[in-house]
Short mmCIF file of C-alpha atoms and ligand atoms in Angstrom, two decimals:
data_model
loop_
_atom_site.label_atom_id
_atom_site.label_comp_id
_atom_site.label_asym_id
_atom_site.label_seq_id
_atom_site.Cartn_x
_atom_site.Cartn_y
_atom_site.Cartn_z
CA MET A 95 -0.37 -0.29 -0.03
CA ILE A 96 0.91 3.62 -0.81
CA PHE A 97 0.63 6.47 1.26
CA THR A 98 0.44 9.13 -1.56
CA LYS A 99 -0.03 12.10 1.12
CA SER A 100 -1.11 12.52 4.76
CA LYS A 101 -2.23 15.32 6.99
CA THR A 102 -2.89 16.12 10.58
CA LEU A 103 -5.50 18.25 11.93
CA ALA A 104 -5.94 19.19 15.43
CA LEU A 105 -9.84 18.66 16.30
CA ARG A 106 -10.52 20.69 19.39
CA SER A 107 -13.94 22.74 18.54
CA GLU A 108 -16.91 22.46 16.59
CA GLU A 109 -15.07 24.90 14.37
CA GLU A 110 -12.18 22.35 13.90
CA ILE A 111 -14.76 19.39 13.48
CA VAL A 112 -16.43 21.54 10.30
CA LEU A 113 -12.43 21.75 8.91
CA VAL A 114 -12.05 17.81 9.20
CA ARG A 115 -15.16 17.46 7.42
CA GLN A 116 -13.97 20.15 4.79
CA ALA A 117 -10.09 18.59 4.30
CA THR A 118 -11.76 14.94 4.15
CA ARG A 119 -14.45 16.68 1.35
CA SER A 120 -11.33 18.68 -0.73
CA TRP A 121 -9.37 15.51 -1.08
CA MET A 122 -12.27 13.64 -1.88
CA VAL A 123 -13.17 16.00 -5.01
CA GLU A 124 -9.78 15.90 -6.12
CA GLN A 125 -9.64 12.68 -6.51
CA ARG A 126 -13.33 12.62 -8.04
CA PHE A 127 -14.85 10.15 -5.77
CA THR A 128 -18.58 10.05 -6.08
CA LEU A 129 -21.34 12.12 -4.49
CA VAL A 130 -22.44 9.05 -2.94
CA ALA A 131 -18.88 8.59 -1.52
CA GLN A 132 -18.11 11.97 -0.82
CA THR A 133 -21.52 12.27 1.29
CA LYS A 134 -20.90 9.32 3.36
CA MET A 135 -17.38 9.71 3.90
CA MET A 136 -18.22 13.25 5.49
CA THR A 137 -20.97 12.13 7.71
CA ALA A 138 -18.90 9.53 9.33
CA THR A 139 -16.33 11.70 10.10
CA SER A 140 -18.41 14.31 11.48
CA GLU A 141 -19.88 11.44 13.83
CA LEU A 142 -16.44 10.24 14.57
CA ALA A 143 -15.11 13.97 15.12
CA ARG A 144 -17.96 15.32 16.82
CA ASN A 145 -17.34 12.07 19.48
CA ALA A 146 -13.74 12.68 19.68
CA VAL A 147 -14.43 16.15 20.57
CA VAL A 148 -17.55 15.84 22.96
CA TYR A 149 -16.11 12.47 24.79
CA GLY A 150 -12.55 12.20 24.13
CA GLY A 151 -12.17 15.82 25.57
CA GLY A 152 -10.72 16.70 21.76
CA GLY A 153 -7.77 14.97 19.33
CA SER A 154 -6.54 14.78 16.21
CA ALA A 155 -7.88 13.75 12.89
CA ARG A 156 -5.18 12.28 10.42
CA LEU A 157 -6.69 12.12 7.11
CA GLU A 158 -4.39 9.65 4.59
CA LEU A 159 -4.52 9.11 0.52
CA LEU A 160 -3.75 5.17 0.27
CA GLU A 161 -3.08 3.34 -3.44
CA GLU A 162 -3.21 0.04 -3.67
CA SER A 163 -2.86 -2.65 -6.63
CA GLY A 164 -3.90 1.02 -8.68
CA ARG A 165 -7.65 1.25 -6.20
CA VAL A 166 -7.17 4.94 -4.82
CA GLY A 167 -8.62 5.21 -1.32
CA ILE A 168 -8.91 7.78 1.51
CA ARG A 169 -9.08 7.12 5.07
CA VAL A 170 -9.51 9.07 8.42
CA GLN A 171 -8.23 8.07 11.68
CA ILE A 172 -9.59 10.08 14.25
CA GLU A 173 -7.90 9.74 17.59
CA ASP A 174 -8.06 11.00 21.30
CA ARG A 175 -7.04 10.59 24.95
CA GLY A 176 -9.95 10.75 26.65
CA PRO A 177 -11.20 8.43 29.16
CA GLY A 178 -11.91 5.92 26.37
CA ILE A 179 -15.17 2.99 25.99
CA ALA A 180 -14.55 0.07 28.51
CA ASP A 181 -18.04 -1.77 26.67
CA LEU A 182 -17.16 -1.29 22.88
CA GLU A 183 -20.12 -3.49 22.01
CA GLN A 184 -22.20 -1.38 23.75
CA ALA A 185 -21.05 1.92 22.61
CA MET A 186 -21.65 0.39 19.17
CA THR A 187 -24.63 -0.78 19.66
CA ASP A 188 -27.62 1.24 17.73
CA HIS A 189 -29.66 4.32 20.03
CA PHE A 190 -27.02 3.47 22.83
CA THR A 191 -25.88 7.05 24.28
CA SER A 192 -24.59 7.80 27.50
CA GLY A 193 -25.50 11.72 26.43
CA GLN A 194 -28.06 13.11 24.92
CA GLY A 195 -27.48 11.84 21.75
CA LEU A 196 -29.40 9.28 19.06
CA GLY A 197 -26.62 6.91 19.79
CA LEU A 198 -26.52 6.47 16.15
CA GLY A 199 -22.79 7.84 15.40
CA LEU A 200 -20.38 4.59 15.87
CA GLY A 201 -23.04 1.98 14.48
CA GLY A 202 -24.20 4.54 11.65
CA SER A 203 -20.16 5.16 10.68
CA LYS A 204 -19.38 1.67 10.59
CA ARG A 205 -22.74 1.21 8.37
CA LEU A 206 -21.49 4.03 5.94
CA VAL A 207 -17.79 2.96 5.21
CA ASP A 208 -15.71 0.38 3.36
CA GLU A 209 -13.89 -0.32 6.51
CA PHE A 210 -14.02 0.55 10.02
CA GLU A 211 -11.72 0.35 12.88
CA ILE A 212 -12.03 0.86 16.22
CA TRP A 213 -9.87 0.52 19.20
CA SER A 214 -10.38 2.11 22.91
CA GLU A 215 -8.88 1.41 26.21
CA PRO A 216 -9.92 2.85 29.24
CA GLY A 217 -8.16 5.86 30.83
CA LYS A 218 -6.13 6.08 27.80
CA GLY A 219 -8.13 6.84 24.59
CA THR A 220 -10.24 6.22 21.67
CA ARG A 221 -9.10 5.78 18.00
CA VAL A 222 -11.52 4.92 14.85
CA SER A 223 -10.07 4.07 11.43
CA ILE A 224 -12.38 4.75 8.31
CA THR A 225 -11.71 4.23 4.78
CA TRP A 226 -13.41 4.34 1.23
CA TRP A 227 -11.76 2.57 -1.38
CA LYS A 228 -12.94 3.95 -4.55
CA MET B 86 29.84 51.59 34.04
CA SER B 87 27.17 54.22 33.30
CA ASP B 88 25.32 56.27 36.18
CA PRO B 89 23.12 55.16 37.84
CA THR B 90 20.64 58.40 38.20
CA SER B 91 21.40 59.54 34.60
CA ASN B 92 18.72 58.52 32.20
CA HIS B 93 20.13 58.09 28.78
CA ILE B 94 17.27 56.60 27.01
CA ALA B 95 14.58 59.46 28.36
CA ASP B 96 17.75 62.37 27.77
CA ILE B 97 18.30 61.13 24.18
CA LEU B 98 14.62 61.11 23.12
CA ALA B 99 13.91 64.27 24.71
CA ARG B 100 17.06 65.97 22.95
CA TYR B 101 16.52 64.29 19.46
CA GLU B 102 12.71 64.19 19.42
CA GLN B 103 12.36 66.12 16.47
CA PRO B 104 15.09 64.14 14.27
CA ILE B 105 14.03 60.89 15.52
CA LEU B 106 9.80 61.32 14.90
CA GLU B 107 10.65 62.11 11.31
CA GLU B 108 13.27 59.21 10.84
CA TRP B 109 10.33 56.77 12.04
CA LEU B 110 8.08 58.37 10.18
CA ARG B 111 10.17 57.65 6.70
CA GLU B 112 10.90 53.88 8.14
CA GLN B 113 7.04 53.51 8.75
CA SER B 114 6.17 55.06 5.57
CA ALA B 115 8.76 52.66 4.14
CA ALA B 116 7.38 49.56 5.62
CA LEU B 117 3.95 50.34 4.92
CA SER B 118 4.14 51.23 1.65
CA ALA B 119 1.78 49.02 0.74
CA ARG B 120 -0.89 50.10 3.09
CA ARG B 121 -0.56 53.77 2.13
CA ASP B 122 -4.57 53.52 1.02
CA LEU B 123 -5.34 52.85 4.50
CA ILE B 124 -3.91 55.70 6.57
CA SER B 125 -3.12 59.05 5.56
CA ASP B 126 0.48 60.77 6.18
CA ALA B 127 -1.08 62.96 8.39
CA ASP B 128 -2.91 60.79 10.52
CA LEU B 129 0.56 58.55 10.67
CA ARG B 130 2.45 62.06 11.68
CA ARG B 131 -0.14 62.91 14.35
CA GLN B 132 -0.39 59.29 16.13
CA SER B 133 3.39 58.82 15.93
CA ALA B 134 4.01 62.17 17.37
CA GLU B 135 1.35 61.65 20.27
CA PHE B 136 3.28 58.56 20.99
CA LEU B 137 6.82 60.20 21.42
CA ALA B 138 4.78 62.60 23.82
CA LEU B 139 3.77 59.54 26.16
CA PHE B 140 6.72 57.54 25.42
CA THR B 141 9.72 59.93 26.84
CA PRO B 142 8.10 60.82 30.36
CA ALA B 143 7.63 57.12 30.69
CA CYS B 144 11.01 56.44 29.64
CA ARG B 145 12.03 58.79 32.45
CA SER B 146 9.86 58.09 35.20
CA GLY B 147 9.51 54.26 35.27
CA SER B 148 10.77 50.72 35.15
CA LEU B 149 11.71 50.12 31.25
CA THR B 150 11.27 46.63 31.96
CA ASP B 151 7.97 46.34 33.36
CA ILE B 152 5.26 47.87 30.93
CA THR B 153 2.57 46.42 33.24
CA ALA B 154 4.00 49.81 35.63
CA PRO B 155 1.61 51.90 36.42
CA GLU B 156 3.82 54.71 34.39
CA TRP B 157 3.07 53.02 31.30
CA GLN B 158 -0.32 52.69 31.44
CA GLN B 159 -1.04 55.95 29.08
CA SER B 160 1.62 54.41 26.66
CA CYS B 161 -0.49 51.09 26.70
CA ASN B 162 -3.29 52.78 26.17
CA PHE B 163 -2.63 54.59 23.19
CA LEU B 164 -1.16 51.71 21.54
CA GLY B 165 -4.34 49.89 22.16
CA ASP B 166 -6.39 52.43 20.27
CA VAL B 167 -4.12 52.58 17.65
CA SER B 168 -3.55 48.56 17.38
CA ARG B 169 -7.59 48.34 17.47
CA SER B 170 -8.06 50.68 15.05
CA ARG B 171 -6.02 49.36 12.49
CA ALA B 172 -7.20 45.78 12.96
CA THR B 173 -10.84 47.11 11.76
CA GLN B 174 -8.89 48.66 8.92
CA GLY B 175 -7.31 45.37 7.84
CA PHE B 176 -4.03 45.77 8.69
CA SER B 177 -1.70 42.38 9.56
CA PRO B 178 -1.04 41.70 12.99
CA SER B 179 2.86 42.34 11.75
CA GLU B 180 1.73 45.61 10.00
CA THR B 181 0.26 47.01 12.84
CA ALA B 182 3.23 46.12 15.03
CA THR B 183 5.82 47.91 12.75
CA PHE B 184 4.31 51.15 14.47
CA VAL B 185 6.77 50.11 17.47
CA PHE B 186 9.63 47.96 15.73
CA SER B 187 10.59 50.81 13.33
CA LEU B 188 11.15 53.22 16.14
CA LYS B 189 14.31 50.83 16.51
CA GLN B 190 16.26 52.06 13.53
CA PRO B 191 16.26 55.84 14.27
CA PHE B 192 16.23 55.70 18.15
CA PHE B 193 19.22 53.40 18.16
CA PHE B 194 20.96 55.49 15.73
CA HIS B 195 20.89 58.55 18.12
CA LEU B 196 21.48 56.10 21.35
CA ARG B 197 24.86 54.96 19.13
CA GLN B 198 25.92 58.49 18.46
CA GLU B 199 25.52 59.76 21.95
CA LEU B 200 27.40 57.13 23.83
CA GLY B 201 29.27 55.56 21.13
CA THR B 202 32.71 56.06 23.10
CA ASP B 203 31.17 54.05 26.04
CA ALA B 204 30.87 50.85 24.88
CA ALA B 205 29.71 48.98 28.26
CA THR B 206 26.71 52.01 28.31
CA LEU B 207 25.67 51.52 25.05
CA ALA B 208 25.16 48.01 25.66
CA GLU B 209 23.41 48.32 28.27
CA GLU B 210 21.06 50.67 26.98
CA MET B 211 20.70 49.14 23.72
CA TRP B 212 19.38 45.83 25.75
CA SER B 213 17.42 47.91 27.60
CA ALA B 214 15.46 49.95 24.35
CA THR B 215 15.20 46.64 23.03
CA VAL B 216 13.35 44.42 25.09
CA LEU B 217 10.77 47.86 26.12
CA LEU B 218 10.45 48.44 22.18
CA ASP B 219 9.79 44.67 22.13
CA LYS B 220 7.38 44.07 24.81
CA LEU B 221 5.20 47.20 23.43
CA GLY B 222 5.48 45.65 19.96
CA LEU B 223 3.99 42.56 21.31
CA TYR B 224 1.89 44.33 23.08
CA THR B 225 0.24 45.97 19.92
CA THR B 226 -0.15 42.35 18.30
CA GLU B 227 -2.15 40.90 20.95
CA VAL B 228 -4.66 44.04 20.96
CA HIS B 229 -4.56 43.42 17.13
CA GLN B 230 -5.59 39.94 17.98
CA LYS B 231 -8.29 40.76 20.61
CA ALA B 232 -9.79 42.98 18.26
CA ARG B 233 -9.97 41.30 15.14
CA GLU B 234 -11.65 38.19 16.79
CA GLN B 235 -14.21 40.39 18.37
CA VAL B 236 -14.76 41.66 14.60
CA ILE B 237 -15.17 38.35 13.77
CA LYS B 238 -17.16 37.33 16.65
CA ARG B 239 -19.55 40.03 15.51
CA GLN B 240 -19.75 39.17 12.01
CA GLN B 241 -20.23 35.97 13.10
CA ALA B 242 -23.32 36.74 15.34
CA GLU B 243 -24.31 38.83 12.17
CA MET B 244 -24.49 35.95 9.51
CA LEU B 245 -26.05 33.27 12.29
CA GLU B 246 -29.33 36.00 11.91
CA LEU B 247 -28.73 36.27 8.20
CA SER B 248 -28.87 32.97 7.79
CA THR B 249 -31.82 31.46 8.79
CA PRO B 250 -34.32 33.93 7.40
CA VAL B 251 -37.98 32.34 7.31
CA VAL B 252 -40.16 33.38 4.26
CA LYS B 253 -43.95 33.65 3.94
CA LEU B 254 -44.88 32.00 0.93
CA TRP B 255 -48.66 31.81 1.49
CA ASP B 256 -51.41 32.59 3.77
CA GLY B 257 -50.36 29.78 6.67
CA ILE B 258 -47.14 28.24 5.14
CA ILE B 259 -43.92 29.55 5.76
CA ALA B 260 -40.52 28.25 4.86
CA MET B 261 -37.05 28.57 5.69
CA PRO B 262 -34.46 27.53 3.61
CA LEU B 263 -31.04 25.93 5.06
CA ILE B 264 -27.78 26.84 3.29
CA GLY B 265 -24.40 25.92 4.63
CA THR B 266 -23.17 23.54 7.82
CA LEU B 267 -25.48 23.53 11.18
CA ASP B 268 -23.65 23.45 13.98
CA SER B 269 -25.18 23.36 17.02
CA GLY B 270 -25.32 27.26 17.85
CA ARG B 271 -27.02 27.90 14.06
CA ALA B 272 -29.00 25.24 14.89
CA ASN B 273 -30.46 26.76 17.50
CA ILE B 274 -31.03 29.90 16.13
CA MET B 275 -32.75 27.78 13.21
CA MET B 276 -35.59 26.21 15.72
CA GLU B 277 -36.12 29.47 17.42
CA ASN B 278 -36.53 31.72 14.27
CA LEU B 279 -38.71 29.05 13.08
CA LEU B 280 -41.20 28.71 15.98
CA GLN B 281 -41.15 32.59 16.50
CA SER B 282 -42.26 32.94 12.83
CA ILE B 283 -44.99 30.22 13.54
CA VAL B 284 -46.40 32.49 15.79
CA ASP B 285 -46.04 35.64 14.33
CA THR B 286 -47.59 34.48 11.24
CA GLY B 287 -49.99 32.10 12.94
CA SER B 288 -48.80 29.61 10.00
CA GLY B 289 -50.45 26.26 10.17
CA ILE B 290 -47.49 24.56 8.09
CA ALA B 291 -43.67 25.04 8.05
CA ILE B 292 -41.35 23.46 5.44
CA VAL B 293 -37.39 23.47 6.16
CA ASP B 294 -35.72 22.80 3.13
CA ILE B 295 -32.07 21.40 3.56
CA THR B 296 -30.84 21.47 0.04
CA GLY B 297 -28.10 23.55 0.85
CA VAL B 298 -27.23 21.64 4.08
CA PRO B 299 -24.21 19.63 2.84
CA THR B 300 -24.20 16.36 5.54
CA VAL B 301 -27.17 15.59 7.60
CA ASP B 302 -25.39 13.98 10.54
CA THR B 303 -27.08 12.47 13.48
CA LEU B 304 -26.56 16.02 15.17
CA VAL B 305 -28.59 17.96 12.22
CA ALA B 306 -30.98 14.93 12.06
CA GLN B 307 -31.63 15.47 15.99
CA TYR B 308 -32.32 19.59 15.54
CA LEU B 309 -34.42 18.68 12.69
CA LEU B 310 -36.81 15.55 14.55
CA LYS B 311 -36.61 18.68 17.59
CA THR B 312 -37.54 21.26 15.48
CA VAL B 313 -40.40 19.07 13.91
CA SER B 314 -42.11 17.88 17.67
CA ALA B 315 -41.98 21.59 19.04
CA ALA B 316 -43.76 23.03 16.08
CA ARG B 317 -46.44 19.92 16.56
CA LEU B 318 -46.42 21.42 20.03
CA MET B 319 -47.59 24.69 18.99
CA GLY B 320 -49.99 23.10 16.77
CA ALA B 321 -47.96 23.77 13.20
CA GLU B 322 -46.93 21.13 11.02
CA CYS B 323 -43.33 20.85 10.27
CA ILE B 324 -42.41 19.42 6.43
CA ILE B 325 -38.87 18.63 5.37
CA SER B 326 -37.80 19.40 1.93
CA GLY B 327 -35.14 19.17 -0.30
CA ILE B 328 -33.38 15.55 0.67
CA ARG B 329 -31.23 15.55 -1.77
CA PRO B 330 -30.61 11.43 -3.33
CA GLN B 331 -27.03 11.16 -1.42
CA ILE B 332 -28.65 12.63 1.83
CA ALA B 333 -31.60 9.78 1.56
CA GLN B 334 -28.88 7.02 1.73
CA THR B 335 -26.78 8.43 3.94
CA MET B 336 -29.49 9.07 6.29
CA VAL B 337 -30.93 4.94 5.77
CA GLN B 338 -27.47 3.63 6.81
CA LEU B 339 -26.99 6.37 9.68
CA GLY B 340 -30.53 5.12 10.80
CA VAL B 341 -32.33 7.88 11.57
CA GLU B 342 -35.57 8.23 10.42
CA PHE B 343 -37.97 10.53 10.48
CA GLY B 344 -40.87 8.92 11.83
CA THR B 345 -43.83 10.44 10.90
CA VAL B 346 -42.30 13.38 9.77
CA VAL B 347 -43.78 14.58 6.25
CA THR B 348 -40.31 15.16 4.10
CA LYS B 349 -40.34 15.57 0.37
CA ALA B 350 -37.62 15.59 -2.30
CA SER B 351 -38.42 19.27 -3.63
CA LEU B 352 -39.19 22.65 -1.74
CA ALA B 353 -42.07 22.30 -4.85
CA ASP B 354 -43.19 19.03 -3.90
CA ALA B 355 -43.23 20.52 -0.39
CA LEU B 356 -45.76 23.45 -1.26
CA ALA B 357 -48.01 21.22 -3.62
CA TYR B 358 -48.41 19.06 -0.24
CA ALA B 359 -48.99 22.15 1.61
CA PHE B 360 -51.34 23.80 -0.51
CA ARG B 361 -53.30 20.58 -0.64
CA GLN B 362 -53.06 20.62 3.14
CA ILE B 363 -54.73 23.58 3.64
CA GLY B 364 -57.27 23.18 0.69
CA CYS B 365 -56.04 25.49 -2.08
CA SER B 366 -55.40 24.24 -5.43
CA VAL B 367 -53.34 25.72 -7.91
CA ALA B 368 -54.95 25.88 -11.60
CA ARG B 369 -53.11 26.70 -14.76
CA GLN B 370 -55.60 29.19 -16.36
CA THR B 371 -56.89 27.36 -19.89
CA PRO B 372 -54.92 29.29 -22.76
CA ARG B 373 -57.35 31.71 -24.91
CA ALA B 374 -58.37 30.44 -28.39
N1 ATP C 44 -13.92 9.13 21.52
C1 ATP C 44 -14.73 8.57 22.50
N2 ATP C 44 -14.74 8.62 23.88
C2 ATP C 44 -15.44 7.93 25.08
N3 ATP C 44 -16.82 7.53 25.11
C3 ATP C 44 -17.12 7.31 23.32
C4 ATP C 44 -16.34 8.05 22.17
N4 ATP C 44 -17.05 7.63 21.33
C5 ATP C 44 -18.59 7.16 21.49
N5 ATP C 44 -18.00 7.30 23.16
C6 ATP C 44 -19.45 6.59 23.91
O1 ATP C 44 -20.08 5.73 22.98
C7 ATP C 44 -21.49 6.39 23.29
C8 ATP C 44 -22.32 6.03 21.74
O2 ATP C 44 -21.22 6.87 20.42
P1 ATP C 44 -22.58 7.35 19.54
O3 ATP C 44 -21.82 8.37 18.18
O4 ATP C 44 -22.56 5.71 18.81
O5 ATP C 44 -23.83 7.94 20.07
P2 ATP C 44 -24.16 9.23 20.40
O6 ATP C 44 -22.31 9.97 20.49
O7 ATP C 44 -24.16 8.88 21.91
O8 ATP C 44 -24.56 10.30 19.48
P3 ATP C 44 -24.85 10.77 18.10
O9 ATP C 44 -23.40 10.19 17.69
O10 ATP C 44 -25.71 9.97 17.75
O11 ATP C 44 -25.76 12.23 18.42
C9 ATP C 44 -21.60 7.74 23.30
O12 ATP C 44 -22.87 7.91 23.85
C10 ATP C 44 -20.54 7.59 24.56
O13 ATP C 44 -20.67 7.02 25.87
MG1 MG C 45 -21.73 10.30 18.62
#
């Protein structure tokens, strides 16, 4: 797998969630991903970025442009050093929320993208990686 | 060693006030050559002379290292005013700091001329003058930044108001076209605006059009659902229109359901539905023979 380019953005506020989402979009527009792909990836990015800000107390987003056997992919990794998630299965369950959300962010993001990986350790933080292949 | 009772810096400033002012003005003009449209020569001269008139006595009376001391208050206030006015005029932070930093050149020139033979005193005085001017220069950039932040905050607040207009389409039908990113701040204002307009116009139907919203994530969906429920409590029906195909697909996978909320692909569809609801019909006039 080749990393064509990468970029890391801070994720501390609502404005920075928007910036990360816009960066994802502009890379996808540049690479001519379909409008549906752009919309789904932006929405998943938005969910994970908001979780990192709301529950993880802020973190960072790393954007990567990939190439594997002639296929172009975009990966967004969202990381925070917040409290982590003790029960991942519960967190991934639709409609589970510890706050005031709809409880659809994690489960929904997983359904929206091609690849979804989540690592979390209580007391250490959370990292989620989503990838879309063209 | 220098005589601790004498104050070379203040003496030199007082003795060479006029030449320092002229050279300082030349330095500023050169540094701000691209900005000459923003500030007139007369204003620059007035500001510079006024600052020197405050700076010289402050140097004489006070500590040269602590610009938070009371004797520096007037100079700092004046610099604050200059920075704020430049910030609103569109000067960059470094252009603003030029006001203070460009005083170094003429000031140091005269220090060297006066104290040139006494290397130890010269070095000492140059050092205190540099530290002092750096502090004042940084102070101007701090004020500049705060002023810019205020300008941006004000513009944002104005944009928020502007960006969620509610329009009356027909007697009993209002619409709010949403454009751009909906963060929680905007979403709250949108909700308040719409509910208030329902009351003000006595409308029974409110259309929220999301054609211009790039992403509908769980936060946006939640606000839309809240708005619909609140409108219902007030006896009005809320229709959500402008759900583009890619948004519809995304919402389905995300798992967001609008339940019993009426949704339409376009604003036109929503309006047609609203007309039917209030018992209005739209007919094309038969063309005359
Ligand atoms: N980065 C994180 N750090 C700590 N806890 C998290 C993090 N992300 C999610 N969680 C936990 O997982 C739960 C489920 O997250 P999910 O995004 O699915 O729903 P939500 O954020 O509660 O609501 P929604 O995203 O629908 O607005 C959260 O309520 C929270 O308890
Ligand atoms: Mg969430």
